[in-house]
Amino acid sequence: RAMSGRAEAIQEELEALESMYPEGLRVTHGHDARAQTTVALDVAPRTLDDETRQYVRVTLRIVLDDDYPAAAPSLSLTDAKGLDDARIATVMGRLRDAADEHAAPGDPVLALLCETAFETLTELNHPDGDCAFCLEPMWRADHPSSRDHSAEAFTKLAKCYHCFHASCFARWYRW
């Protein structure tokens, strides 16, 4: 059975994504009446694969509706780690802006959206909130020590992404 021009274009775009993101990309094709395609990509900051320096993570979920690429796909973020509601809203805003400002209607935007998500998470890659031990902010843009994203500055719990000042954690651990 021959694919339509739209289906071929989407298939080519999905194949390009699979080559760009060999790990963490999942594509599912719906078989109901709407037959939507869903792309899910695990997104983490680019830290040369040093997970100890990754303080945020999210799954970008892109749903290709029947009118894609003529209309923008539906976007959502799931399984967010280390991101509060304000920073999730920042990521969503940047994704929408990228699609609106850098692509004409009908242009493929999947790679643009994925790259925007990676770039934004890399920019937002710092612990947020307060240290559970000293109750001081984990990170302040105006504080020189906050610019040090090294593993020595913060301690991150691997599963939940809760962060503490390394010195506070060390004092607690010795106690």
Tab-separated table of N, CA and C in Angstrom:
chain	number	residue	atom	x	y	z
A	1	ARG	N	0.850	-1.175	0.000
A	1	ARG	CA	0.000	0.000	0.000
A	1	ARG	C	0.893	1.235	0.000
A	2	ALA	N	0.640	2.135	-0.904
A	2	ALA	CA	1.465	3.332	-1.061
A	2	ALA	C	1.104	4.368	0.003
A	3	MET	N	2.130	5.054	0.483
A	3	MET	CA	1.913	6.115	1.470
A	3	MET	C	1.621	7.415	0.746
A	4	SER	N	0.839	8.250	1.397
A	4	SER	CA	0.576	9.577	0.848
A	4	SER	C	1.833	10.432	1.001
A	5	GLY	N	1.859	11.558	0.302
A	5	GLY	CA	2.999	12.464	0.409
A	5	GLY	C	3.196	12.951	1.831
A	6	ARG	N	2.094	13.231	2.526
A	6	ARG	CA	2.167	13.666	3.925
A	6	ARG	C	2.746	12.560	4.788
A	7	ALA	N	2.256	11.340	4.616
A	7	ALA	CA	2.742	10.207	5.417
A	7	ALA	C	4.225	9.950	5.148
A	8	GLU	N	4.647	10.073	3.893
A	8	GLU	CA	6.069	9.879	3.560
A	8	GLU	C	6.933	10.947	4.219
A	9	ALA	N	6.458	12.192	4.187
A	9	ALA	CA	7.217	13.286	4.801
A	9	ALA	C	7.348	13.068	6.308
A	10	ILE	N	6.270	12.647	6.944
A	10	ILE	CA	6.316	12.377	8.386
A	10	ILE	C	7.242	11.205	8.670
A	11	GLN	N	7.168	10.161	7.851
A	11	GLN	CA	8.044	9.001	8.050
A	11	GLN	C	9.517	9.402	7.924
A	12	GLU	N	9.838	10.227	6.948
A	12	GLU	CA	11.222	10.709	6.794
A	12	GLU	C	11.656	11.527	8.007
A	13	GLU	N	10.747	12.361	8.507
A	13	GLU	CA	11.066	13.175	9.683
A	13	GLU	C	11.301	12.285	10.910
A	14	LEU	N	10.491	11.255	11.068
A	14	LEU	CA	10.662	10.330	12.196
A	14	LEU	C	11.962	9.543	12.077
A	15	GLU	N	12.315	9.136	10.864
A	15	GLU	CA	13.583	8.423	10.661
A	15	GLU	C	14.772	9.324	10.999
A	16	ALA	N	14.671	10.600	10.643
A	16	ALA	CA	15.739	11.542	10.987
A	16	ALA	C	15.865	11.669	12.504
A	17	LEU	N	14.726	11.746	13.196
A	17	LEU	CA	14.761	11.819	14.662
A	17	LEU	C	15.403	10.574	15.264
A	18	GLU	N	15.064	9.410	14.721
A	18	GLU	CA	15.630	8.160	15.238
A	18	GLU	C	17.143	8.125	15.065
A	19	SER	N	17.647	8.732	13.996
A	19	SER	CA	19.101	8.760	13.820
A	19	SER	C	19.746	9.820	14.714
A	20	MET	N	19.033	10.908	14.987
A	20	MET	CA	19.565	11.962	15.853
A	20	MET	C	19.558	11.554	17.323
A	21	TYR	N	18.540	10.814	17.719
A	21	TYR	CA	18.349	10.443	19.126
A	21	TYR	C	18.169	8.930	19.236
A	22	PRO	N	19.259	8.172	19.091
A	22	PRO	CA	19.136	6.711	19.112
A	22	PRO	C	18.707	6.161	20.472
A	23	GLU	N	18.904	6.937	21.535
A	23	GLU	CA	18.480	6.506	22.867
A	23	GLU	C	17.440	7.481	23.402
A	24	GLY	N	16.439	6.963	24.058
A	24	GLY	CA	15.453	7.816	24.709
A	24	GLY	C	14.312	8.266	23.828
A	25	LEU	N	14.280	7.842	22.564
A	25	LEU	CA	13.198	8.218	21.653
A	25	LEU	C	12.255	7.039	21.483
A	26	ARG	N	10.961	7.310	21.649
A	26	ARG	CA	9.940	6.285	21.438
A	26	ARG	C	8.870	6.855	20.508
A	27	VAL	N	8.545	6.111	19.479
A	27	VAL	CA	7.515	6.524	18.530
A	27	VAL	C	6.426	5.467	18.545
A	28	THR	N	5.188	5.892	18.758
A	28	THR	CA	4.057	4.962	18.713
A	28	THR	C	3.051	5.479	17.698
A	29	HIS	N	2.500	4.549	16.960
A	29	HIS	CA	1.506	4.882	15.943
A	29	HIS	C	0.156	4.368	16.414
A	30	GLY	N	-0.815	5.277	16.486
A	30	GLY	CA	-2.159	4.886	16.892
A	30	GLY	C	-2.854	4.112	15.787
A	31	HIS	N	-3.714	3.230	16.202
A	31	HIS	CA	-4.447	2.419	15.222
A	31	HIS	C	-5.945	2.638	15.339
A	32	ASP	N	-6.332	3.701	16.032
A	32	ASP	CA	-7.753	4.002	16.137
A	32	ASP	C	-8.173	4.863	14.943
A	33	ALA	N	-9.359	5.418	15.012
A	33	ALA	CA	-9.885	6.208	13.894
A	33	ALA	C	-9.015	7.437	13.602
A	34	ARG	N	-8.403	8.008	14.643
A	34	ARG	CA	-7.593	9.212	14.431
A	34	ARG	C	-6.176	8.873	13.997
A	35	ALA	N	-5.688	7.696	14.342
A	35	ALA	CA	-4.362	7.206	13.927
A	35	ALA	C	-3.257	8.228	14.179
A	36	GLN	N	-3.238	8.792	15.379
A	36	GLN	CA	-2.210	9.768	15.727
A	36	GLN	C	-0.877	9.076	15.986
A	37	THR	N	0.176	9.782	15.669
A	37	THR	CA	1.527	9.320	15.987
A	37	THR	C	2.013	10.124	17.179
A	38	THR	N	2.592	9.423	18.157
A	38	THR	CA	3.123	10.085	19.343
A	38	THR	C	4.625	9.862	19.408
A	39	VAL	N	5.345	10.947	19.622
A	39	VAL	CA	6.799	10.906	19.785
A	39	VAL	C	7.085	11.271	21.234
A	40	ALA	N	7.831	10.430	21.929
A	40	ALA	CA	8.253	10.729	23.304
A	40	ALA	C	9.774	10.681	23.332
A	41	LEU	N	10.383	11.712	23.904
A	41	LEU	CA	11.839	11.798	23.965
A	41	LEU	C	12.260	12.188	25.370
A	42	ASP	N	13.136	11.384	25.966
A	42	ASP	CA	13.710	11.720	27.265
A	42	ASP	C	14.749	12.811	27.046
A	43	VAL	N	14.572	13.928	27.736
A	43	VAL	CA	15.432	15.094	27.540
A	43	VAL	C	16.148	15.418	28.851
A	44	ALA	N	17.456	15.548	28.769
A	44	ALA	CA	18.283	15.944	29.912
A	44	ALA	C	19.276	16.991	29.420
A	45	PRO	N	19.828	17.766	30.320
A	45	PRO	CA	20.821	18.763	29.902
A	45	PRO	C	22.024	18.098	29.249
A	46	ARG	N	22.627	18.810	28.348
A	46	ARG	CA	23.836	18.294	27.698
A	46	ARG	C	25.028	18.566	28.607
A	47	THR	N	25.512	17.505	29.219
A	47	THR	CA	26.628	17.602	30.167
A	47	THR	C	27.696	16.573	29.822
A	48	LEU	N	27.847	16.265	28.539
A	48	LEU	CA	28.800	15.248	28.088
A	48	LEU	C	28.543	13.923	28.792
A	49	ASP	N	27.259	13.596	28.967
A	49	ASP	CA	26.802	12.341	29.587
A	49	ASP	C	27.236	12.176	31.034
A	50	ASP	N	27.590	13.260	31.706
A	50	ASP	CA	27.923	13.204	33.128
A	50	ASP	C	26.632	13.416	33.916
A	51	GLU	N	25.996	12.317	34.310
A	51	GLU	CA	24.706	12.404	34.987
A	51	GLU	C	24.794	13.089	36.343
A	52	THR	N	25.973	13.128	36.954
A	52	THR	CA	26.105	13.808	38.244
A	52	THR	C	25.933	15.312	38.099
A	53	ARG	N	26.022	15.807	36.873
A	53	ARG	CA	25.866	17.247	36.620
A	53	ARG	C	24.510	17.567	36.006
A	54	GLN	N	23.598	16.612	35.997
A	54	GLN	CA	22.259	16.829	35.449
A	54	GLN	C	21.280	16.988	36.606
A	55	TYR	N	20.738	18.185	36.747
A	55	TYR	CA	19.840	18.489	37.853
A	55	TYR	C	18.380	18.565	37.421
A	56	VAL	N	18.115	18.430	36.127
A	56	VAL	CA	16.752	18.464	35.599
A	56	VAL	C	16.617	17.394	34.519
A	57	ARG	N	15.390	16.985	34.297
A	57	ARG	CA	15.101	15.966	33.287
A	57	ARG	C	13.600	16.004	33.023
A	58	VAL	N	13.206	15.671	31.804
A	58	VAL	CA	11.791	15.657	31.451
A	58	VAL	C	11.596	14.767	30.227
A	59	THR	N	10.385	14.305	30.023
A	59	THR	CA	10.038	13.615	28.781
A	59	THR	C	9.180	14.560	27.945
A	60	LEU	N	9.645	14.843	26.739
A	60	LEU	CA	8.900	15.670	25.786
A	60	LEU	C	7.976	14.739	25.013
A	61	ARG	N	6.687	15.058	25.035
A	61	ARG	CA	5.690	14.239	24.332
A	61	ARG	C	5.074	15.102	23.236
A	62	ILE	N	5.198	14.627	21.998
A	62	ILE	CA	4.701	15.351	20.829
A	62	ILE	C	3.670	14.467	20.139
A	63	VAL	N	2.456	14.982	19.971
A	63	VAL	CA	1.402	14.235	19.290
A	63	VAL	C	1.164	14.881	17.932
A	64	LEU	N	1.325	14.072	16.892
A	64	LEU	CA	1.107	14.548	15.524
A	64	LEU	C	-0.354	14.311	15.172
A	65	ASP	N	-1.118	15.377	15.166
A	65	ASP	CA	-2.529	15.282	14.828
A	65	ASP	C	-2.689	15.073	13.326
A	66	ASP	N	-3.914	14.865	12.900
A	66	ASP	CA	-4.193	14.610	11.483
A	66	ASP	C	-3.742	15.747	10.573
A	67	ASP	N	-3.658	16.960	11.115
A	67	ASP	CA	-3.307	18.100	10.271
A	67	ASP	C	-1.827	18.485	10.343
A	68	TYR	N	-0.991	17.680	11.005
A	68	TYR	CA	0.452	17.945	11.016
A	68	TYR	C	1.023	17.526	9.670
A	69	PRO	N	1.883	18.285	9.046
A	69	PRO	CA	2.620	19.455	9.507
A	69	PRO	C	1.972	20.803	9.191
A	70	ALA	N	0.770	20.789	8.625
A	70	ALA	CA	0.123	22.073	8.326
A	70	ALA	C	-0.132	22.874	9.601
A	71	ALA	N	-0.403	22.186	10.698
A	71	ALA	CA	-0.597	22.831	12.000
A	71	ALA	C	0.419	22.261	12.977
A	72	ALA	N	0.734	23.040	13.984
A	72	ALA	CA	1.725	22.609	14.978
A	72	ALA	C	1.229	21.372	15.728
A	73	PRO	N	2.138	20.499	16.124
A	73	PRO	CA	1.736	19.324	16.895
A	73	PRO	C	1.368	19.715	18.328
A	74	SER	N	0.688	18.812	19.014
A	74	SER	CA	0.363	19.016	20.429
A	74	SER	C	1.581	18.645	21.262
A	75	LEU	N	1.888	19.461	22.262
A	75	LEU	CA	3.082	19.257	23.084
A	75	LEU	C	2.701	19.104	24.546
A	76	SER	N	3.444	18.257	25.251
A	76	SER	CA	3.321	18.176	26.702
A	76	SER	C	4.643	17.695	27.269
A	77	LEU	N	4.832	17.960	28.549
A	77	LEU	CA	6.015	17.507	29.270
A	77	LEU	C	5.547	16.578	30.379
A	78	THR	N	6.171	15.416	30.487
A	78	THR	CA	5.808	14.455	31.522
A	78	THR	C	7.063	14.023	32.269
A	79	ASP	N	6.865	13.375	33.386
A	79	ASP	CA	7.963	12.816	34.185
A	79	ASP	C	9.050	13.846	34.475
A	80	ALA	N	8.644	15.060	34.815
A	80	ALA	CA	9.614	16.119	35.104
A	80	ALA	C	10.331	15.836	36.418
A	81	LYS	N	11.631	16.018	36.408
A	81	LYS	CA	12.459	15.861	37.607
A	81	LYS	C	13.289	17.128	37.763
A	82	GLY	N	13.266	17.704	38.956
A	82	GLY	CA	14.065	18.886	39.235
A	82	GLY	C	13.500	20.176	38.666
A	83	LEU	N	12.297	20.131	38.123
A	83	LEU	CA	11.679	21.314	37.523
A	83	LEU	C	10.399	21.658	38.269
A	84	ASP	N	10.286	22.901	38.716
A	84	ASP	CA	9.037	23.338	39.321
A	84	ASP	C	8.097	23.803	38.206
A	85	ASP	N	6.880	24.191	38.589
A	85	ASP	CA	5.882	24.589	37.596
A	85	ASP	C	6.341	25.775	36.749
A	86	ALA	N	7.037	26.724	37.360
A	86	ALA	CA	7.487	27.905	36.609
A	86	ALA	C	8.500	27.515	35.538
A	87	ARG	N	9.412	26.626	35.869
A	87	ARG	CA	10.418	26.230	34.876
A	87	ARG	C	9.807	25.316	33.816
A	88	ILE	N	8.813	24.523	34.177
A	88	ILE	CA	8.097	23.734	33.160
A	88	ILE	C	7.398	24.685	32.191
A	89	ALA	N	6.790	25.742	32.725
A	89	ALA	CA	6.137	26.736	31.863
A	89	ALA	C	7.154	27.420	30.951
A	90	THR	N	8.360	27.657	31.451
A	90	THR	CA	9.417	28.249	30.624
A	90	THR	C	9.759	27.331	29.458
A	91	VAL	N	9.911	26.046	29.732
A	91	VAL	CA	10.224	25.085	28.667
A	91	VAL	C	9.097	25.066	27.640
A	92	MET	N	7.850	24.982	28.104
A	92	MET	CA	6.718	24.953	27.173
A	92	MET	C	6.661	26.235	26.343
A	93	GLY	N	6.904	27.374	26.958
A	93	GLY	CA	6.899	28.641	26.223
A	93	GLY	C	7.967	28.677	25.147
A	94	ARG	N	9.152	28.190	25.473
A	94	ARG	CA	10.239	28.165	24.480
A	94	ARG	C	9.908	27.213	23.333
A	95	LEU	N	9.270	26.095	23.642
A	95	LEU	CA	8.888	25.153	22.582
A	95	LEU	C	7.875	25.802	21.642
A	96	ARG	N	6.865	26.449	22.206
A	96	ARG	CA	5.853	27.113	21.368
A	96	ARG	C	6.479	28.239	20.542
A	97	ASP	N	7.344	29.025	21.187
A	97	ASP	CA	8.009	30.121	20.466
A	97	ASP	C	8.853	29.590	19.314
A	98	ALA	N	9.565	28.508	19.544
A	98	ALA	CA	10.415	27.936	18.488
A	98	ALA	C	9.575	27.537	17.288
A	99	ALA	N	8.462	26.868	17.540
A	99	ALA	CA	7.603	26.431	16.437
A	99	ALA	C	6.984	27.627	15.722
A	100	ASP	N	6.576	28.644	16.480
A	100	ASP	CA	5.919	29.810	15.883
A	100	ASP	C	6.891	30.712	15.132
A	101	GLU	N	8.093	30.908	15.691
A	101	GLU	CA	9.013	31.903	15.147
A	101	GLU	C	9.985	31.361	14.106
A	102	HIS	N	10.279	30.080	14.149
A	102	HIS	CA	11.342	29.552	13.295
A	102	HIS	C	10.862	28.565	12.238
A	103	ALA	N	9.573	28.398	12.131
A	103	ALA	CA	9.064	27.465	11.129
A	103	ALA	C	7.817	28.051	10.480
A	104	ALA	N	7.757	27.932	9.182
A	104	ALA	CA	6.569	28.364	8.450
A	104	ALA	C	5.530	27.252	8.520
A	105	PRO	N	4.248	27.591	8.399
A	105	PRO	CA	3.229	26.535	8.396
A	105	PRO	C	3.551	25.489	7.328
A	106	GLY	N	3.470	24.248	7.707
A	106	GLY	CA	3.777	23.160	6.786
A	106	GLY	C	5.197	22.648	6.891
A	107	ASP	N	6.077	23.402	7.556
A	107	ASP	CA	7.461	22.950	7.744
A	107	ASP	C	7.528	21.854	8.801
A	108	PRO	N	8.436	20.916	8.640
A	108	PRO	CA	8.643	19.927	9.702
A	108	PRO	C	9.289	20.617	10.911
A	109	VAL	N	8.798	20.302	12.114
A	109	VAL	CA	9.311	20.984	13.308
A	109	VAL	C	9.787	20.032	14.400
A	110	LEU	N	9.729	18.737	14.185
A	110	LEU	CA	10.050	17.803	15.264
A	110	LEU	C	11.484	17.965	15.759
A	111	ALA	N	12.453	18.017	14.860
A	111	ALA	CA	13.853	18.169	15.278
A	111	ALA	C	14.062	19.516	15.964
A	112	LEU	N	13.438	20.562	15.457
A	112	LEU	CA	13.525	21.882	16.079
A	112	LEU	C	13.001	21.837	17.511
A	113	LEU	N	11.865	21.186	17.718
A	113	LEU	CA	11.291	21.095	19.058
A	113	LEU	C	12.193	20.301	19.994
A	114	CYS	N	12.722	19.195	19.512
A	114	CYS	CA	13.600	18.367	20.347
A	114	CYS	C	14.860	19.130	20.728
A	115	GLU	N	15.477	19.798	19.771
A	115	GLU	CA	16.694	20.560	20.060
A	115	GLU	C	16.406	21.727	21.006
A	116	THR	N	15.265	22.372	20.832
A	116	THR	CA	14.881	23.460	21.733
A	116	THR	C	14.726	22.939	23.156
A	117	ALA	N	14.148	21.757	23.309
A	117	ALA	CA	13.996	21.166	24.644
A	117	ALA	C	15.361	20.901	25.270
A	118	PHE	N	16.283	20.321	24.501
A	118	PHE	CA	17.631	20.059	25.031
A	118	PHE	C	18.337	21.361	25.412
A	119	GLU	N	18.264	22.365	24.539
A	119	GLU	CA	18.926	23.645	24.809
A	119	GLU	C	18.348	24.315	26.052
A	120	THR	N	17.026	24.278	26.183
A	120	THR	CA	16.382	24.927	27.320
A	120	THR	C	16.721	24.211	28.621
A	121	LEU	N	16.698	22.882	28.619
A	121	LEU	CA	17.062	22.160	29.839
A	121	LEU	C	18.528	22.368	30.197
A	122	THR	N	19.377	22.493	29.206
A	122	THR	CA	20.788	22.774	29.486
A	122	THR	C	20.919	24.144	30.153
A	123	GLU	N	20.160	25.115	29.671
A	123	GLU	CA	20.178	26.456	30.266
A	123	GLU	C	19.611	26.454	31.690
A	124	LEU	N	18.593	25.644	31.932
A	124	LEU	CA	17.937	25.593	33.248
A	124	LEU	C	18.571	24.559	34.175
A	125	ASN	N	19.719	24.052	33.811
A	125	ASN	CA	20.338	22.953	34.556
A	125	ASN	C	21.011	23.437	35.843
A	126	HIS	N	20.200	23.671	36.826
A	126	HIS	CA	20.699	23.983	38.165
A	126	HIS	C	19.639	23.562	39.170
A	127	PRO	N	20.053	23.207	40.378
A	127	PRO	CA	19.069	22.837	41.398
A	127	PRO	C	18.169	24.022	41.712
A	128	ASP	N	16.934	23.735	42.045
A	128	ASP	CA	15.981	24.779	42.380
A	128	ASP	C	15.436	24.516	43.777
A	129	GLY	N	14.882	25.525	44.381
A	129	GLY	CA	14.302	25.372	45.708
A	129	GLY	C	15.336	25.597	46.792
A	130	ASP	N	14.998	25.162	47.990
A	130	ASP	CA	15.862	25.360	49.144
A	130	ASP	C	16.504	24.049	49.568
A	131	CYS	N	17.689	24.152	50.130
A	131	CYS	CA	18.378	23.007	50.716
A	131	CYS	C	17.548	22.535	51.910
A	132	ALA	N	17.285	21.251	51.998
A	132	ALA	CA	16.469	20.713	53.087
A	132	ALA	C	17.166	20.817	54.438
A	133	PHE	N	18.463	21.004	54.438
A	133	PHE	CA	19.205	21.065	55.694
A	133	PHE	C	19.324	22.493	56.227
A	134	CYS	N	19.804	23.420	55.405
A	134	CYS	CA	20.038	24.788	55.890
A	134	CYS	C	18.900	25.745	55.529
A	135	LEU	N	17.990	25.311	54.652
A	135	LEU	CA	16.836	26.088	54.202
A	135	LEU	C	17.209	27.336	53.404
A	136	GLU	N	18.443	27.400	52.934
A	136	GLU	CA	18.883	28.484	52.057
A	136	GLU	C	18.625	28.069	50.607
A	137	PRO	N	18.474	29.047	49.701
A	137	PRO	CA	18.260	28.693	48.287
A	137	PRO	C	19.406	27.832	47.749
A	138	MET	N	19.043	26.857	46.934
A	138	MET	CA	20.051	25.991	46.323
A	138	MET	C	20.884	26.751	45.308
A	139	TRP	N	20.248	27.666	44.596
A	139	TRP	CA	20.929	28.330	43.481
A	139	TRP	C	20.380	29.731	43.358
A	140	ARG	N	21.284	30.688	43.206
A	140	ARG	CA	20.894	32.072	42.942
A	140	ARG	C	21.748	32.574	41.795
A	141	ALA	N	21.124	33.126	40.801
A	141	ALA	CA	21.854	33.588	39.613
A	141	ALA	C	22.880	34.659	39.959
A	142	ASP	N	22.626	35.434	41.007
A	142	ASP	CA	23.534	36.530	41.347
A	142	ASP	C	24.634	36.125	42.325
A	143	HIS	N	24.671	34.873	42.727
A	143	HIS	CA	25.658	34.433	43.715
A	143	HIS	C	26.786	33.682	43.011
A	144	PRO	N	28.051	34.102	43.186
A	144	PRO	CA	29.167	33.484	42.454
A	144	PRO	C	29.280	31.976	42.655
A	145	SER	N	29.034	31.482	43.866
A	145	SER	CA	29.186	30.039	44.082
A	145	SER	C	28.108	29.240	43.370
A	146	SER	N	26.993	29.879	43.028
A	146	SER	CA	25.926	29.175	42.326
A	146	SER	C	26.295	28.870	40.885
A	147	ARG	N	27.283	29.556	40.360
A	147	ARG	CA	27.679	29.309	38.970
A	147	ARG	C	28.507	28.041	38.842
A	148	ASP	N	28.936	27.493	39.971
A	148	ASP	CA	29.716	26.257	39.974
A	148	ASP	C	28.745	25.086	39.973
A	149	HIS	N	28.568	24.469	38.826
A	149	HIS	CA	27.626	23.359	38.702
A	149	HIS	C	28.312	22.028	38.947
A	150	SER	N	29.450	22.033	39.574
A	150	SER	CA	30.194	20.791	39.754
A	150	SER	C	29.540	19.920	40.808
A	151	ALA	N	29.902	18.653	40.787
A	151	ALA	CA	29.359	17.703	41.752
A	151	ALA	C	29.758	18.081	43.172
A	152	GLU	N	30.842	18.861	43.348
A	152	GLU	CA	31.273	19.246	44.685
A	152	GLU	C	30.316	20.257	45.318
A	153	ALA	N	29.628	21.052	44.527
A	153	ALA	CA	28.780	22.112	45.063
A	153	ALA	C	27.440	21.585	45.572
A	154	PHE	N	26.892	20.582	44.900
A	154	PHE	CA	25.565	20.075	45.227
A	154	PHE	C	25.601	18.555	45.322
A	155	THR	N	24.670	18.023	46.099
A	155	THR	CA	24.462	16.579	46.142
A	155	THR	C	23.060	16.328	45.618
A	156	LYS	N	22.922	15.411	44.671
A	156	LYS	CA	21.627	15.106	44.067
A	156	LYS	C	21.291	13.653	44.352
A	157	LEU	N	20.053	13.404	44.784
A	157	LEU	CA	19.591	12.033	44.940
A	157	LEU	C	19.178	11.523	43.564
A	158	ALA	N	19.713	10.394	43.173
A	158	ALA	CA	19.609	9.915	41.796
A	158	ALA	C	18.174	9.711	41.327
A	159	LYS	N	17.337	9.095	42.113
A	159	LYS	CA	15.988	8.759	41.639
A	159	LYS	C	15.041	9.956	41.607
A	160	CYS	N	15.077	10.761	42.657
A	160	CYS	CA	14.068	11.812	42.792
A	160	CYS	C	14.568	13.203	42.413
A	161	TYR	N	15.859	13.370	42.233
A	161	TYR	CA	16.461	14.648	41.848
A	161	TYR	C	16.355	15.718	42.935
A	162	HIS	N	16.110	15.335	44.193
A	162	HIS	CA	16.204	16.306	45.281
A	162	HIS	C	17.672	16.674	45.447
A	163	CYS	N	17.938	17.939	45.699
A	163	CYS	CA	19.320	18.414	45.807
A	163	CYS	C	19.556	19.085	47.149
A	164	PHE	N	20.793	19.007	47.579
A	164	PHE	CA	21.235	19.631	48.823
A	164	PHE	C	22.594	20.254	48.562
A	165	HIS	N	22.955	21.244	49.375
A	165	HIS	CA	24.334	21.722	49.335
A	165	HIS	C	25.208	20.569	49.805
A	166	ALA	N	26.280	20.312	49.111
A	166	ALA	CA	27.158	19.191	49.470
A	166	ALA	C	27.694	19.355	50.888
A	167	SER	N	28.029	20.574	51.272
A	167	SER	CA	28.568	20.792	52.620
A	167	SER	C	27.506	20.527	53.689
A	168	CYS	N	26.253	20.872	53.425
A	168	CYS	CA	25.173	20.606	54.386
A	168	CYS	C	24.935	19.105	54.509
A	169	PHE	N	24.926	18.422	53.378
A	169	PHE	CA	24.736	16.973	53.396
A	169	PHE	C	25.869	16.301	54.169
A	170	ALA	N	27.099	16.767	53.962
A	170	ALA	CA	28.253	16.172	54.651
A	170	ALA	C	28.144	16.370	56.157
A	171	ARG	N	27.738	17.567	56.586
A	171	ARG	CA	27.564	17.805	58.031
A	171	ARG	C	26.491	16.883	58.593
A	172	TRP	N	25.384	16.738	57.898
A	172	TRP	CA	24.308	15.858	58.352
A	172	TRP	C	24.785	14.408	58.404
A	173	TYR	N	25.476	13.980	57.377
A	173	TYR	CA	25.926	12.589	57.296
A	173	TYR	C	26.894	12.259	58.434
A	174	ARG	N	27.779	13.181	58.765
A	174	ARG	CA	28.728	12.951	59.863
A	174	ARG	C	28.031	12.971	61.212
A	175	TRP	N	26.912	13.670	61.334
A	175	TRP	CA	26.196	13.799	62.581
A	175	TRP	C	25.672	12.460	62.974
